[in-house]
Amino acid sequence: MSRRTTPGRIAVYVVLGLALIPVLFPVYYAFAGAVMGPGDLATYPPALVPGELHWQNFGDVFEAVPLGRFYVNSAVQAGVITFAQVVTSILAAYAFAFLRMPAKAATFALFLATLMVPWESIIIPNYLAISDWGLTRGGLTYLGLVLPFLASAFGTFLLRQAFLQFPGELRDAAVIDGCGHWRLLWQVVVPLSKPSIAAVGVYVFLSAWNQYFWPLILVRDPEYQTLQIGISQLNDAEAAQPGLILAGVALSLLPTLAVVLFGQRYIVRGLTAGALR
C-alpha cells in the first residue's frame, strides 16, 4: 500500500470530511434555498434540493430592500478598514522589528495587551465619541464606521513576526547601497512579505465585511446602512418569503467566499511565516 493511501491517512480524510459537513451545510442551504420556490421552502421536513430553480428571488430581493446601496456601503467600509489596517500594521511592524527605540519590548507588550480588551467593553465609549463628533449622519457616517478600526494590534504582531524572518545580510546589503528606512520598507521588505500582508488583508476584510453590532448602533440614516443590517430588514419586511431572505444571505456570502477561496494559501503561508526562527 502506497504512502498516500495508508489507513491512517484515509481515516484522517474521513474525519475531516465529516467535520466539514456541519461547516459547509449552512452555506449550501443558503444558496440552495435562494433558488427554491415557496412550495419547497414550506415543506416538512425541509427540502434539501430545489424541486425547480426559482431565480426570481434574486431579482425580488433588490426590490424588497435597496440591497445594491447596502452592498456599496459595506464595500466602502470593508475596503477602507482593510487598506488602513494593512498600511498601519506594516508601518508599526517595521518599527517594532527594525528600529531602535527606548523600552521597545515593553511598548510592544503594552501594544499587544490591547488584544485582551473585549470590544464590548469599549463600544459604548467609542459610540459616545463618534456621536459627539457628529459622525452618525449623512456622508460622515462612513467615517464613523471606519474610524475605530484603522489600526490593529493583531496585524502588527503578525507582520512583525514575518519581518523578523527577513535576512539580515540582505538588509545590510540594502543599507550599504544607500537604502533608507522608507525605501528599505517599501522596495525590499514589503515585496518579500506579500504572503503575510495578504493574510492580514484577508483577515481584516472578512472581519470588517461581517460587522453587525457596530453599524447597528451607529448608523441612523437607512441610506448608509450596511449589508448585514439590510439583510435583517428582509426578515421584518418579507417574513412570509424566506426565499428572499436566503437570496440576500447568498449574495452577502459571495465576497467572503471569493476572498477565502483565492486567499486561503496566503492565510496559511502568512500565519506560519513567523512560526520558526
Short mmCIF file of N, CA, C and O in Angstrom, two decimals, residues 166-273:
data_model
loop_
_atom_site.label_atom_id
_atom_site.label_comp_id
_atom_site.label_asym_id
_atom_site.label_seq_id
_atom_site.Cartn_x
_atom_site.Cartn_y
_atom_site.Cartn_z
N PHE A 166 13.25 38.33 8.08
CA PHE A 166 13.94 38.98 6.97
C PHE A 166 15.45 38.77 7.12
O PHE A 166 16.02 39.02 8.20
N PRO A 167 16.14 38.28 6.08
CA PRO A 167 17.59 38.00 6.20
C PRO A 167 18.38 39.26 6.54
O PRO A 167 18.26 40.29 5.87
N GLY A 168 19.18 39.16 7.60
CA GLY A 168 19.99 40.31 7.99
C GLY A 168 21.00 40.71 6.94
O GLY A 168 21.31 41.90 6.76
N GLU A 169 21.53 39.73 6.20
CA GLU A 169 22.52 40.04 5.17
C GLU A 169 21.92 40.89 4.06
O GLU A 169 22.56 41.81 3.54
N LEU A 170 20.67 40.57 3.68
CA LEU A 170 20.00 41.34 2.64
C LEU A 170 19.74 42.76 3.10
O LEU A 170 19.88 43.72 2.34
N ARG A 171 19.38 42.90 4.36
CA ARG A 171 19.15 44.25 4.90
C ARG A 171 20.45 45.03 4.93
O ARG A 171 20.48 46.21 4.57
N ASP A 172 21.54 44.39 5.35
CA ASP A 172 22.83 45.09 5.40
C ASP A 172 23.27 45.51 4.00
O ASP A 172 23.81 46.61 3.80
N ALA A 173 23.03 44.63 3.01
CA ALA A 173 23.39 44.98 1.64
C ALA A 173 22.59 46.16 1.14
O ALA A 173 23.12 47.05 0.45
N ALA A 174 21.31 46.23 1.49
CA ALA A 174 20.47 47.35 1.08
C ALA A 174 20.93 48.64 1.73
O ALA A 174 20.94 49.70 1.09
N VAL A 175 21.31 48.57 2.99
CA VAL A 175 21.79 49.77 3.68
C VAL A 175 23.10 50.25 3.07
O VAL A 175 23.31 51.46 2.89
N ILE A 176 23.98 49.32 2.75
CA ILE A 176 25.25 49.69 2.12
C ILE A 176 25.02 50.37 0.77
O ILE A 176 25.73 51.30 0.38
N ASP A 177 23.98 49.93 0.06
CA ASP A 177 23.65 50.53 -1.23
C ASP A 177 22.95 51.88 -1.08
O ASP A 177 22.60 52.50 -2.09
N GLY A 178 22.72 52.31 0.14
CA GLY A 178 22.14 53.64 0.35
C GLY A 178 20.66 53.65 0.64
O GLY A 178 20.03 54.72 0.57
N CYS A 179 20.07 52.51 0.94
CA CYS A 179 18.64 52.47 1.24
C CYS A 179 18.36 53.06 2.62
O CYS A 179 18.96 52.64 3.61
N GLY A 180 17.45 54.02 2.68
CA GLY A 180 16.96 54.48 3.96
C GLY A 180 15.82 53.59 4.44
O GLY A 180 15.44 52.63 3.78
N HIS A 181 15.28 53.94 5.59
CA HIS A 181 14.21 53.11 6.15
C HIS A 181 13.00 53.05 5.22
O HIS A 181 12.41 51.98 5.02
N TRP A 182 12.61 54.18 4.65
CA TRP A 182 11.41 54.21 3.81
C TRP A 182 11.58 53.36 2.56
O TRP A 182 10.70 52.56 2.21
N ARG A 183 12.71 53.51 1.91
CA ARG A 183 12.96 52.73 0.69
C ARG A 183 13.16 51.25 1.02
O ARG A 183 12.68 50.38 0.28
N LEU A 184 13.83 50.96 2.13
CA LEU A 184 14.02 49.56 2.53
C LEU A 184 12.68 48.89 2.80
O LEU A 184 12.45 47.74 2.41
N LEU A 185 11.77 49.63 3.43
CA LEU A 185 10.47 49.06 3.76
C LEU A 185 9.68 48.74 2.50
O LEU A 185 9.22 47.60 2.32
N TRP A 186 9.49 49.73 1.63
CA TRP A 186 8.55 49.57 0.52
C TRP A 186 9.14 48.87 -0.69
O TRP A 186 8.40 48.29 -1.49
N GLN A 187 10.46 48.89 -0.85
CA GLN A 187 11.06 48.27 -2.02
C GLN A 187 11.71 46.92 -1.75
O GLN A 187 11.99 46.18 -2.69
N VAL A 188 11.96 46.62 -0.48
CA VAL A 188 12.63 45.35 -0.16
C VAL A 188 11.78 44.50 0.78
O VAL A 188 11.45 43.35 0.47
N VAL A 189 11.42 45.04 1.95
CA VAL A 189 10.74 44.24 2.97
C VAL A 189 9.33 43.88 2.53
O VAL A 189 8.91 42.71 2.61
N VAL A 190 8.55 44.85 2.08
CA VAL A 190 7.16 44.59 1.71
C VAL A 190 7.05 43.59 0.55
O VAL A 190 6.26 42.64 0.63
N PRO A 191 7.81 43.74 -0.55
CA PRO A 191 7.69 42.74 -1.63
C PRO A 191 8.02 41.31 -1.18
O PRO A 191 7.45 40.35 -1.70
N LEU A 192 8.93 41.16 -0.22
CA LEU A 192 9.30 39.83 0.25
C LEU A 192 8.35 39.30 1.32
O LEU A 192 8.48 38.15 1.74
N SER A 193 7.40 40.12 1.75
CA SER A 193 6.47 39.71 2.81
C SER A 193 5.03 39.69 2.31
O SER A 193 4.10 39.80 3.11
N LYS A 194 4.83 39.54 1.02
CA LYS A 194 3.48 39.59 0.46
C LYS A 194 2.53 38.55 1.04
O LYS A 194 1.36 38.85 1.27
N PRO A 195 2.97 37.29 1.27
CA PRO A 195 2.01 36.32 1.85
C PRO A 195 1.47 36.76 3.20
O PRO A 195 0.27 36.63 3.46
N SER A 196 2.34 37.26 4.06
CA SER A 196 1.88 37.70 5.38
C SER A 196 0.98 38.92 5.28
O SER A 196 -0.03 39.02 5.99
N ILE A 197 1.33 39.85 4.40
CA ILE A 197 0.50 41.04 4.22
C ILE A 197 -0.86 40.66 3.65
O ILE A 197 -1.90 41.18 4.06
N ALA A 198 -0.87 39.72 2.70
CA ALA A 198 -2.14 39.25 2.14
C ALA A 198 -2.98 38.56 3.20
O ALA A 198 -4.21 38.71 3.22
N ALA A 199 -2.35 37.80 4.10
CA ALA A 199 -3.09 37.13 5.16
C ALA A 199 -3.76 38.15 6.07
O ALA A 199 -4.92 37.98 6.47
N VAL A 200 -3.04 39.21 6.41
CA VAL A 200 -3.63 40.27 7.23
C VAL A 200 -4.79 40.92 6.50
O VAL A 200 -5.86 41.16 7.07
N GLY A 201 -4.62 41.20 5.21
CA GLY A 201 -5.68 41.82 4.43
C GLY A 201 -6.94 40.96 4.37
O GLY A 201 -8.05 41.46 4.52
N VAL A 202 -6.76 39.65 4.17
CA VAL A 202 -7.92 38.75 4.10
C VAL A 202 -8.64 38.71 5.44
O VAL A 202 -9.87 38.80 5.51
N TYR A 203 -7.87 38.58 6.52
CA TYR A 203 -8.48 38.50 7.85
C TYR A 203 -9.24 39.79 8.17
O TYR A 203 -10.37 39.75 8.67
N VAL A 204 -8.64 40.92 7.90
CA VAL A 204 -9.28 42.20 8.21
C VAL A 204 -10.53 42.39 7.36
O VAL A 204 -11.58 42.84 7.85
N PHE A 205 -10.45 42.06 6.07
CA PHE A 205 -11.62 42.22 5.20
C PHE A 205 -12.79 41.38 5.68
O PHE A 205 -13.94 41.86 5.72
N LEU A 206 -12.54 40.12 6.03
CA LEU A 206 -13.62 39.26 6.49
C LEU A 206 -14.25 39.80 7.77
O LEU A 206 -15.47 39.78 7.94
N SER A 207 -13.42 40.29 8.68
CA SER A 207 -13.95 40.84 9.94
C SER A 207 -14.77 42.10 9.68
O SER A 207 -15.85 42.28 10.25
N ALA A 208 -14.27 42.97 8.79
CA ALA A 208 -14.98 44.22 8.52
C ALA A 208 -16.27 43.97 7.75
O ALA A 208 -17.30 44.61 8.02
N TRP A 209 -16.24 43.07 6.80
CA TRP A 209 -17.43 42.79 5.99
C TRP A 209 -18.57 42.22 6.83
O TRP A 209 -19.74 42.50 6.58
N ASN A 210 -18.22 41.43 7.84
CA ASN A 210 -19.24 40.76 8.65
C ASN A 210 -19.62 41.52 9.91
O ASN A 210 -20.30 40.97 10.78
N GLN A 211 -19.17 42.76 10.04
CA GLN A 211 -19.55 43.54 11.22
C GLN A 211 -21.07 43.72 11.28
O GLN A 211 -21.71 44.01 10.27
N TYR A 212 -21.59 43.59 12.47
CA TYR A 212 -23.04 43.73 12.64
C TYR A 212 -23.40 44.72 13.75
O TYR A 212 -24.16 45.65 13.53
N PHE A 213 -22.83 44.53 14.93
CA PHE A 213 -23.26 45.32 16.08
C PHE A 213 -22.90 46.79 15.95
O PHE A 213 -23.71 47.68 16.26
N TRP A 214 -21.69 47.09 15.46
CA TRP A 214 -21.27 48.49 15.35
C TRP A 214 -22.12 49.26 14.34
O TRP A 214 -22.64 50.33 14.67
N PRO A 215 -22.34 48.78 13.14
CA PRO A 215 -23.26 49.51 12.24
C PRO A 215 -24.68 49.59 12.78
O PRO A 215 -25.39 50.57 12.54
N LEU A 216 -25.10 48.57 13.52
CA LEU A 216 -26.46 48.55 14.04
C LEU A 216 -26.71 49.71 15.00
O LEU A 216 -27.77 50.35 14.95
N ILE A 217 -25.75 49.99 15.88
CA ILE A 217 -25.97 51.05 16.87
C ILE A 217 -25.53 52.42 16.37
O ILE A 217 -25.97 53.43 16.90
N LEU A 218 -24.67 52.46 15.34
CA LEU A 218 -24.12 53.75 14.92
C LEU A 218 -24.96 54.43 13.84
O LEU A 218 -25.25 55.63 13.93
N VAL A 219 -25.35 53.68 12.82
CA VAL A 219 -25.97 54.27 11.63
C VAL A 219 -27.42 54.64 11.93
O VAL A 219 -28.20 53.80 12.38
N ARG A 220 -27.76 55.88 11.64
CA ARG A 220 -29.12 56.36 11.85
C ARG A 220 -29.88 56.55 10.53
O ARG A 220 -31.09 56.45 10.49
N ASP A 221 -29.15 56.87 9.46
CA ASP A 221 -29.79 57.04 8.16
C ASP A 221 -29.83 55.70 7.43
O ASP A 221 -28.79 55.10 7.20
N PRO A 222 -31.01 55.22 7.05
CA PRO A 222 -31.09 53.93 6.34
C PRO A 222 -30.26 53.90 5.07
O PRO A 222 -29.81 52.84 4.65
N GLU A 223 -30.03 55.06 4.48
CA GLU A 223 -29.27 55.12 3.23
C GLU A 223 -27.83 54.65 3.42
O GLU A 223 -27.20 54.18 2.46
N TYR A 224 -27.31 54.77 4.63
CA TYR A 224 -25.91 54.41 4.88
C TYR A 224 -25.77 53.12 5.67
O TYR A 224 -24.70 52.83 6.20
N GLN A 225 -26.84 52.33 5.73
CA GLN A 225 -26.78 51.08 6.45
C GLN A 225 -25.98 50.06 5.67
O GLN A 225 -25.92 50.09 4.44
N THR A 226 -25.34 49.14 6.37
CA THR A 226 -24.50 48.13 5.72
C THR A 226 -25.31 46.90 5.35
O THR A 226 -26.47 46.75 5.73
N LEU A 227 -24.67 46.00 4.63
CA LEU A 227 -25.37 44.85 4.06
C LEU A 227 -25.91 43.92 5.14
O LEU A 227 -27.02 43.39 5.00
N GLN A 228 -25.14 43.70 6.20
CA GLN A 228 -25.58 42.77 7.23
C GLN A 228 -26.87 43.25 7.90
O GLN A 228 -27.76 42.46 8.21
N ILE A 229 -26.98 44.55 8.12
CA ILE A 229 -28.20 45.10 8.72
C ILE A 229 -29.33 45.08 7.69
O ILE A 229 -30.50 44.85 8.03
N GLY A 230 -29.01 45.32 6.44
CA GLY A 230 -30.04 45.31 5.40
C GLY A 230 -30.69 43.95 5.25
O GLY A 230 -31.90 43.85 5.03
N ILE A 231 -29.90 42.90 5.38
CA ILE A 231 -30.46 41.54 5.28
C ILE A 231 -31.42 41.29 6.43
O ILE A 231 -32.46 40.64 6.26
N SER A 232 -31.10 41.79 7.62
CA SER A 232 -32.00 41.60 8.75
C SER A 232 -33.34 42.30 8.52
O SER A 232 -34.37 41.87 9.07
N GLN A 233 -33.35 43.35 7.71
CA GLN A 233 -34.60 44.03 7.39
C GLN A 233 -35.51 43.14 6.54
O GLN A 233 -36.74 43.28 6.58
N LEU A 234 -34.93 42.22 5.77
CA LEU A 234 -35.75 41.29 5.00
C LEU A 234 -36.58 40.40 5.90
O LEU A 234 -37.70 40.03 5.56
N ASN A 235 -36.05 40.08 7.05
CA ASN A 235 -36.78 39.23 7.98
C ASN A 235 -38.01 39.94 8.53
O ASN A 235 -39.00 39.30 8.88
N ASP A 236 -37.94 41.27 8.61
CA ASP A 236 -39.09 42.03 9.10
C ASP A 236 -40.09 42.33 7.99
O ASP A 236 -41.30 42.21 8.17
N ALA A 237 -39.53 42.71 6.82
CA ALA A 237 -40.41 43.16 5.73
C ALA A 237 -40.99 42.00 4.93
O ALA A 237 -42.09 42.10 4.39
N GLU A 238 -40.26 40.90 4.82
CA GLU A 238 -40.69 39.81 3.95
C GLU A 238 -40.66 38.49 4.72
O GLU A 238 -40.12 37.48 4.27
N ALA A 239 -41.25 38.48 5.92
CA ALA A 239 -41.18 37.27 6.75
C ALA A 239 -41.85 36.08 6.09
O ALA A 239 -41.51 34.93 6.35
N ALA A 240 -42.84 36.33 5.23
CA ALA A 240 -43.57 35.24 4.59
C ALA A 240 -42.83 34.70 3.37
O ALA A 240 -43.30 33.76 2.75
N GLN A 241 -41.66 35.27 3.02
CA GLN A 241 -40.93 34.83 1.84
C GLN A 241 -39.49 34.52 2.23
O GLN A 241 -38.58 35.34 2.00
N PRO A 242 -39.26 33.37 2.83
CA PRO A 242 -37.89 33.03 3.24
C PRO A 242 -36.94 32.91 2.07
O PRO A 242 -35.72 33.03 2.24
N GLY A 243 -37.45 32.69 0.86
CA GLY A 243 -36.57 32.65 -0.30
C GLY A 243 -35.84 33.95 -0.52
O GLY A 243 -34.67 33.96 -0.93
N LEU A 244 -36.51 35.07 -0.25
CA LEU A 244 -35.86 36.37 -0.39
C LEU A 244 -34.75 36.53 0.64
O LEU A 244 -33.68 37.08 0.35
N ILE A 245 -35.02 36.08 1.87
CA ILE A 245 -34.01 36.19 2.92
C ILE A 245 -32.77 35.38 2.55
O ILE A 245 -31.64 35.85 2.66
N LEU A 246 -32.98 34.15 2.09
CA LEU A 246 -31.85 33.30 1.72
C LEU A 246 -31.13 33.85 0.49
O LEU A 246 -29.91 33.71 0.37
N ALA A 247 -31.86 34.49 -0.42
CA ALA A 247 -31.21 35.11 -1.57
C ALA A 247 -30.30 36.25 -1.11
O ALA A 247 -29.17 36.42 -1.62
N GLY A 248 -30.78 37.06 -0.16
CA GLY A 248 -29.95 38.13 0.38
C GLY A 248 -28.72 37.59 1.09
O GLY A 248 -27.62 38.12 0.95
N VAL A 249 -28.90 36.52 1.85
CA VAL A 249 -27.76 35.90 2.54
C VAL A 249 -26.76 35.35 1.55
O VAL A 249 -25.55 35.52 1.71
N ALA A 250 -27.25 34.69 0.50
CA ALA A 250 -26.35 34.14 -0.51
C ALA A 250 -25.54 35.23 -1.19
O ALA A 250 -24.33 35.09 -1.41
N LEU A 251 -26.18 36.35 -1.52
CA LEU A 251 -25.47 37.45 -2.16
C LEU A 251 -24.43 38.05 -1.23
O LEU A 251 -23.35 38.46 -1.67
N SER A 252 -24.74 38.10 0.07
CA SER A 252 -23.77 38.66 1.02
C SER A 252 -22.58 37.74 1.22
O SER A 252 -21.50 38.18 1.61
N LEU A 253 -22.77 36.43 0.96
CA LEU A 253 -21.68 35.47 1.14
C LEU A 253 -20.69 35.47 -0.02
O LEU A 253 -19.55 35.02 0.14
N LEU A 254 -21.10 35.95 -1.18
CA LEU A 254 -20.24 35.86 -2.36
C LEU A 254 -18.88 36.51 -2.17
O LEU A 254 -17.85 35.90 -2.49
N PRO A 255 -18.79 37.76 -1.67
CA PRO A 255 -17.45 38.36 -1.49
C PRO A 255 -16.58 37.59 -0.51
O PRO A 255 -15.38 37.42 -0.75
N THR A 256 -17.16 37.14 0.60
CA THR A 256 -16.35 36.43 1.58
C THR A 256 -15.88 35.08 1.03
O THR A 256 -14.73 34.69 1.27
N LEU A 257 -16.74 34.38 0.30
CA LEU A 257 -16.31 33.12 -0.30
C LEU A 257 -15.20 33.33 -1.32
O LEU A 257 -14.24 32.56 -1.38
N ALA A 258 -15.31 34.39 -2.11
CA ALA A 258 -14.28 34.68 -3.11
C ALA A 258 -12.95 34.99 -2.43
O ALA A 258 -11.89 34.51 -2.85
N VAL A 259 -13.00 35.79 -1.36
CA VAL A 259 -11.77 36.15 -0.64
C VAL A 259 -11.13 34.92 -0.02
O VAL A 259 -9.92 34.73 -0.08
N VAL A 260 -11.95 34.04 0.59
CA VAL A 260 -11.41 32.85 1.23
C VAL A 260 -10.83 31.90 0.20
O VAL A 260 -9.73 31.34 0.38
N LEU A 261 -11.53 31.68 -0.92
CA LEU A 261 -11.06 30.74 -1.93
C LEU A 261 -9.75 31.20 -2.57
O LEU A 261 -8.83 30.40 -2.78
N PHE A 262 -9.65 32.49 -2.88
CA PHE A 262 -8.45 32.98 -3.55
C PHE A 262 -7.35 33.36 -2.56
O PHE A 262 -6.19 33.48 -2.96
N GLY A 263 -7.69 33.54 -1.30
CA GLY A 263 -6.68 33.97 -0.34
C GLY A 263 -6.28 32.94 0.68
O GLY A 263 -5.47 33.23 1.56
N GLN A 264 -6.83 31.70 0.59
CA GLN A 264 -6.54 30.72 1.63
C GLN A 264 -5.06 30.34 1.68
O GLN A 264 -4.50 30.14 2.76
N ARG A 265 -4.41 30.26 0.53
CA ARG A 265 -2.99 29.89 0.56
C ARG A 265 -2.16 30.99 1.19
O ARG A 265 -1.16 30.71 1.86
N TYR A 266 -2.58 32.25 1.02
CA TYR A 266 -1.87 33.34 1.67
C TYR A 266 -2.12 33.33 3.18
O TYR A 266 -1.24 33.69 3.97
N ILE A 267 -3.33 32.94 3.57
CA ILE A 267 -3.63 32.86 5.00
C ILE A 267 -2.72 31.83 5.67
O ILE A 267 -2.10 32.09 6.72
N VAL A 268 -2.60 30.65 5.07
CA VAL A 268 -1.78 29.59 5.65
C VAL A 268 -0.31 30.00 5.67
O VAL A 268 0.38 29.88 6.70
N ARG A 269 0.19 30.51 4.57
CA ARG A 269 1.60 30.91 4.50
C ARG A 269 1.88 32.09 5.41
O ARG A 269 2.93 32.16 6.05
N GLY A 270 0.93 33.02 5.48
CA GLY A 270 1.15 34.19 6.31
C GLY A 270 1.14 33.87 7.79
O GLY A 270 1.94 34.39 8.56
N LEU A 271 0.20 33.00 8.22
CA LEU A 271 0.12 32.67 9.64
C LEU A 271 1.27 31.80 10.11
O LEU A 271 1.55 31.75 11.31
N THR A 272 1.92 31.10 9.19
CA THR A 272 3.06 30.24 9.59
C THR A 272 4.39 30.89 9.28
O THR A 272 5.44 30.30 9.59
N ALA A 273 4.39 32.10 8.74
CA ALA A 273 5.66 32.72 8.36
C ALA A 273 6.56 33.00 9.54
O ALA A 273 7.77 32.91 9.47
#
